[in-house]
Amino acid sequence: SQQGEEDPQALSIQEGENATMNCSYKTSINNLQWYRQNSGRGLVHLILIRSNEREKHSGRLRVTLDTSKKSSSLLITASRAADTASYFCATPSNDYKLSFGAGTTVTVRA
Amino acid sequence: GAVVSQHPSRVICKSGTSVKIECRSLDFQATTMFWYRQFPKQSLMLMATSNEGSKATYEQGVEKDKFLINHASLTLSTLTVTSAHPEDSSFYICSAPHRGTNYGYTFGSGTRLTVV
């Protein structure tokens, strides 16, 4: 089942610019995870933020979490053509099931 | 890192035939494997959960006789689409939470099924 919404649905930016996408979820969580999916491929885990964390960095990625608003954001800085992909947030339930957001499709123009 | 190998990556089959998709955990034991379905430009929808040595559990609306899941060993889970029809054409992906819910999950590379 889908956990919530992501916005925007699609994002087109110039190489070198930053890309920000947001995710909202409905239930209480232990952590929130972000994944990338290249066209026609499986998902790759990018970063996980725990419910007691507010911000986390990994390379050019920055994730924030606001549990009071049940929302998270993913920022990709200094985007590259290789960042072109769909990005999904996901939250695990107690029975290990991952619920995915609707996804944001990012296109980085050279 | 943990790898889940999924095969085949693409398959085209005729209506009425069955197709088997395999997911193997290469360097860890996957006691649980999740199977997802994804339509174009949409998110992943969980179909079923397979557990090694026990029956799979299916999400609401997923026909268990249509989508047969077997998890006979700690490294292999299979999804068989039986009597496939064009509406079964989709992208199928498996995933294993190899280190529990506080770590990222590992996904297979997906199988593009086209039923003609």
GROMACS .gro file of C-alpha atoms in nm:
model
  226
    1SER     CA    1   0.000   0.000   0.000
    2GLN     CA    2   0.119   0.352  -0.064
    3GLN     CA    3   0.221   0.553   0.236
    4GLY     CA    4   0.172   0.901   0.104
    5GLU     CA    5   0.242   1.161  -0.153
    6GLU     CA    6   0.553   1.298  -0.308
    7ASP     CA    7   0.590   1.627  -0.480
    8PRO     CA    8   0.664   1.737  -0.731
    9GLN     CA    9   0.569   1.445  -0.955
   10ALA     CA   10   0.830   1.558  -1.203
   11LEU     CA   11   1.124   1.793  -1.192
   12SER     CA   12   1.346   1.916  -1.473
   13ILE     CA   13   1.665   2.102  -1.387
   14GLN     CA   14   1.991   2.211  -1.544
   15GLU     CA   15   2.309   2.028  -1.462
   16GLY     CA   16   2.473   2.187  -1.161
   17GLU     CA   17   2.146   2.303  -1.006
   18ASN     CA   18   1.995   2.159  -0.690
   19ALA     CA   19   1.690   1.934  -0.689
   20THR     CA   20   1.449   1.919  -0.398
   21MET     CA   21   1.165   1.678  -0.357
   22ASN     CA   22   0.925   1.621  -0.072
   23CYS     CA   23   0.749   1.322   0.075
   24SER     CA   24   0.460   1.300   0.317
   25TYR     CA   25   0.355   0.994   0.510
   26LYS     CA   26   0.053   0.897   0.715
   27THR     CA   27   0.148   0.675   1.007
   28SER     CA   28   0.414   0.691   1.278
   29ILE     CA   29   0.750   0.563   1.165
   30ASN     CA   30   1.078   0.423   1.294
   31ASN     CA   31   1.266   0.547   0.992
   32LEU     CA   32   1.218   0.681   0.643
   33GLN     CA   33   1.421   0.564   0.346
   34TRP     CA   34   1.494   0.718   0.007
   35TYR     CA   35   1.553   0.512  -0.305
   36ARG     CA   36   1.653   0.587  -0.661
   37GLN     CA   37   1.524   0.398  -0.964
   38ASN     CA   38   1.681   0.435  -1.303
   39SER     CA   39   1.447   0.368  -1.593
   40GLY     CA   40   1.364  -0.002  -1.623
   41ARG     CA   41   1.578  -0.100  -1.329
   42GLY     CA   42   1.543  -0.199  -0.966
   43LEU     CA   43   1.569   0.038  -0.673
   44VAL     CA   44   1.889   0.148  -0.508
   45HIS     CA   45   1.892   0.251  -0.145
   46LEU     CA   46   2.024   0.606  -0.103
   47ILE     CA   47   1.982   0.709   0.256
   48LEU     CA   48   1.789   0.625   0.571
   49ILE     CA   49   1.689   0.872   0.839
   50ARG     CA   50   1.566   0.755   1.176
   51SER     CA   51   1.266   0.904   1.351
   52ASN     CA   52   1.484   1.074   1.613
   53GLU     CA   53   1.698   1.244   1.349
   54ARG     CA   54   1.613   1.572   1.182
   55GLU     CA   55   1.876   1.590   0.911
   56LYS     CA   56   2.123   1.357   0.748
   57HIS     CA   57   2.385   1.396   0.480
   58SER     CA   58   2.544   1.152   0.239
   59GLY     CA   59   2.768   1.296  -0.029
   60ARG     CA   60   2.556   1.533  -0.238
   61LEU     CA   61   2.237   1.417  -0.069
   62ARG     CA   62   2.069   1.588   0.221
   63VAL     CA   63   1.758   1.448   0.384
   64THR     CA   64   1.541   1.617   0.641
   65LEU     CA   65   1.265   1.470   0.851
   66ASP     CA   66   0.986   1.652   1.032
   67THR     CA   67   0.788   1.399   1.230
   68SER     CA   68   0.545   1.665   1.353
   69LYS     CA   69   0.442   1.731   0.994
   70LYS     CA   70   0.498   1.372   0.883
   71SER     CA   71   0.714   1.488   0.599
   72SER     CA   72   1.063   1.447   0.461
   73SER     CA   73   1.265   1.615   0.190
   74LEU     CA   74   1.552   1.501  -0.028
   75LEU     CA   75   1.794   1.755  -0.167
   76ILE     CA   76   2.041   1.666  -0.439
   77THR     CA   77   2.307   1.932  -0.472
   78ALA     CA   78   2.512   2.010  -0.782
   79SER     CA   79   2.307   1.773  -0.994
   80ARG     CA   80   2.460   1.566  -1.271
   81ALA     CA   81   2.311   1.399  -1.577
   82ALA     CA   82   2.357   1.066  -1.399
   83ASP     CA   83   2.111   1.181  -1.130
   84THR     CA   84   1.830   1.152  -1.385
   85ALA     CA   85   1.601   0.892  -1.229
   86SER     CA   86   1.287   0.846  -1.023
   87TYR     CA   87   1.316   0.896  -0.650
   88PHE     CA   88   1.093   0.729  -0.394
   89CYS     CA   89   1.053   0.763  -0.023
   90ALA     CA   90   0.953   0.455   0.173
   91THR     CA   91   0.868   0.366   0.529
   92PRO     CA   92   0.884   0.017   0.686
   93SER     CA   93   0.605  -0.122   0.898
   94ASN     CA   94   0.652  -0.349   1.198
   95ASP     CA   95   0.619  -0.650   0.971
   96TYR     CA   96   0.905  -0.527   0.751
   97LYS     CA   97   0.680  -0.419   0.463
   98LEU     CA   98   0.791  -0.107   0.279
   99SER     CA   99   0.528   0.145   0.175
  100PHE     CA  100   0.633   0.371  -0.107
  101GLY     CA  101   0.543   0.723  -0.200
  102ALA     CA  102   0.430   0.804  -0.550
  103GLY     CA  103   0.778   0.907  -0.660
  104THR     CA  104   0.940   1.210  -0.820
  105THR     CA  105   1.088   1.185  -1.167
  106VAL     CA  106   1.397   1.400  -1.197
  107THR     CA  107   1.546   1.496  -1.532
  108VAL     CA  108   1.883   1.669  -1.532
  109ARG     CA  109   1.955   1.852  -1.856
  110ALA     CA  110   2.313   1.879  -1.973
  111GLY     CA  111   2.718  -0.519  -0.005
  112ALA     CA  112   2.416  -0.744  -0.021
  113VAL     CA  113   2.299  -0.836  -0.369
  114VAL     CA  114   1.974  -0.980  -0.493
  115SER     CA  115   2.002  -1.129  -0.840
  116GLN     CA  116   1.676  -1.131  -1.036
  117HIS     CA  117   1.618  -1.323  -1.359
  118PRO     CA  118   1.507  -1.292  -1.626
  119SER     CA  119   1.535  -0.918  -1.683
  120ARG     CA  120   1.292  -0.931  -1.971
  121VAL     CA  121   1.048  -1.193  -2.088
  122ILE     CA  122   0.785  -1.204  -2.358
  123CYS     CA  123   0.533  -1.483  -2.342
  124LYS     CA  124   0.211  -1.585  -2.508
  125SER     CA  125  -0.125  -1.557  -2.337
  126GLY     CA  126  -0.205  -1.865  -2.138
  127THR     CA  127   0.150  -1.964  -2.062
  128SER     CA  128   0.327  -1.940  -1.727
  129VAL     CA  129   0.638  -1.745  -1.646
  130LYS     CA  130   0.875  -1.795  -1.356
  131ILE     CA  131   1.081  -1.513  -1.209
  132GLU     CA  132   1.367  -1.593  -0.975
  133CYS     CA  133   1.532  -1.385  -0.707
  134ARG     CA  134   1.847  -1.508  -0.542
  135SER     CA  135   2.027  -1.351  -0.249
  136LEU     CA  136   2.393  -1.385  -0.336
  137ASP     CA  137   2.578  -1.309  -0.016
  138PHE     CA  138   2.320  -1.323   0.257
  139GLN     CA  139   2.032  -1.536   0.368
  140ALA     CA  140   1.695  -1.390   0.280
  141THR     CA  141   1.440  -1.530   0.519
  142THR     CA  142   1.188  -1.284   0.377
  143MET     CA  143   1.142  -1.164   0.022
  144PHE     CA  144   0.891  -0.905  -0.093
  145TRP     CA  145   0.743  -0.905  -0.442
  146TYR     CA  146   0.629  -0.583  -0.602
  147ARG     CA  147   0.456  -0.488  -0.920
  148GLN     CA  148   0.508  -0.157  -1.094
  149PHE     CA  149   0.309  -0.011  -1.379
  150PRO     CA  150   0.465   0.254  -1.606
  151LYS     CA  151   0.525   0.585  -1.433
  152GLN     CA  152   0.375   0.455  -1.111
  153SER     CA  153   0.504   0.355  -0.772
  154LEU     CA  154   0.568   0.006  -0.644
  155MET     CA  155   0.273  -0.193  -0.518
  156LEU     CA  156   0.341  -0.477  -0.278
  157MET     CA  157   0.195  -0.803  -0.405
  158ALA     CA  158   0.309  -1.059  -0.153
  159THR     CA  159   0.559  -1.154   0.111
  160SER     CA  160   0.743  -1.483   0.091
  161ASN     CA  161   0.899  -1.643   0.395
  162GLU     CA  162   1.142  -1.931   0.378
  163GLY     CA  163   0.973  -2.256   0.468
  164SER     CA  164   0.621  -2.122   0.499
  165LYS     CA  165   0.335  -2.007   0.283
  166ALA     CA  166   0.347  -1.667   0.124
  167THR     CA  167   0.112  -1.395   0.240
  168TYR     CA  168  -0.066  -1.195  -0.025
  169GLU     CA  169  -0.188  -0.838  -0.021
  170GLN     CA  170  -0.555  -0.768  -0.064
  171GLY     CA  171  -0.669  -0.808  -0.421
  172VAL     CA  172  -0.375  -1.023  -0.532
  173GLU     CA  173  -0.479  -1.368  -0.653
  174LYS     CA  174  -0.261  -1.629  -0.487
  175ASP     CA  175  -0.348  -1.890  -0.750
  176LYS     CA  176  -0.245  -1.650  -1.021
  177PHE     CA  177   0.083  -1.545  -0.867
  178LEU     CA  178   0.250  -1.848  -0.714
  179ILE     CA  179   0.533  -1.778  -0.476
  180ASN     CA  180   0.784  -2.030  -0.354
  181HIS     CA  181   1.060  -1.967  -0.103
  182ALA     CA  182   1.214  -2.308  -0.070
  183SER     CA  183   1.555  -2.199   0.051
  184LEU     CA  184   1.718  -1.909   0.230
  185THR     CA  185   1.866  -1.783  -0.095
  186LEU     CA  186   1.593  -1.836  -0.351
  187SER     CA  187   1.242  -1.703  -0.392
  188THR     CA  188   1.039  -1.746  -0.708
  189LEU     CA  189   0.726  -1.584  -0.847
  190THR     CA  190   0.533  -1.772  -1.113
  191VAL     CA  191   0.271  -1.587  -1.313
  192THR     CA  192   0.032  -1.859  -1.419
  193SER     CA  193  -0.187  -1.850  -1.726
  194ALA     CA  194  -0.058  -1.506  -1.808
  195HIS     CA  195  -0.276  -1.251  -1.983
  196PRO     CA  196  -0.190  -0.916  -2.139
  197GLU     CA  197  -0.308  -0.734  -1.826
  198ASP     CA  198  -0.035  -0.913  -1.631
  199SER     CA  199   0.223  -0.726  -1.836
  200SER     CA  200   0.417  -0.521  -1.587
  201PHE     CA  201   0.750  -0.471  -1.413
  202TYR     CA  202   0.804  -0.712  -1.124
  203ILE     CA  203   1.065  -0.646  -0.857
  204CYS     CA  204   1.176  -0.842  -0.553
  205SER     CA  205   1.331  -0.704  -0.237
  206ALA     CA  206   1.487  -0.837   0.080
  207PRO     CA  207   1.539  -0.657   0.412
  208HIS     CA  208   1.870  -0.827   0.475
  209ARG     CA  209   1.959  -0.633   0.786
  210GLY     CA  210   1.622  -0.556   0.933
  211THR     CA  211   1.404  -0.250   0.905
  212ASN     CA  212   1.663  -0.003   1.031
  213TYR     CA  213   1.874  -0.046   0.720
  214GLY     CA  214   1.802  -0.005   0.354
  215TYR     CA  215   1.652  -0.294   0.165
  216THR     CA  216   1.817  -0.464  -0.131
  217PHE     CA  217   1.621  -0.486  -0.453
  218GLY     CA  218   1.652  -0.709  -0.755
  219SER     CA  219   1.699  -0.542  -1.092
  220GLY     CA  220   1.343  -0.616  -1.198
  221THR     CA  221   1.172  -0.825  -1.464
  222ARG     CA  222   0.982  -0.669  -1.752
  223LEU     CA  223   0.702  -0.909  -1.842
  224THR     CA  224   0.517  -0.864  -2.168
  225VAL     CA  225   0.229  -1.096  -2.244
  226VAL     CA  226   0.122  -1.104  -2.608
   0.00000   0.00000   0.00000
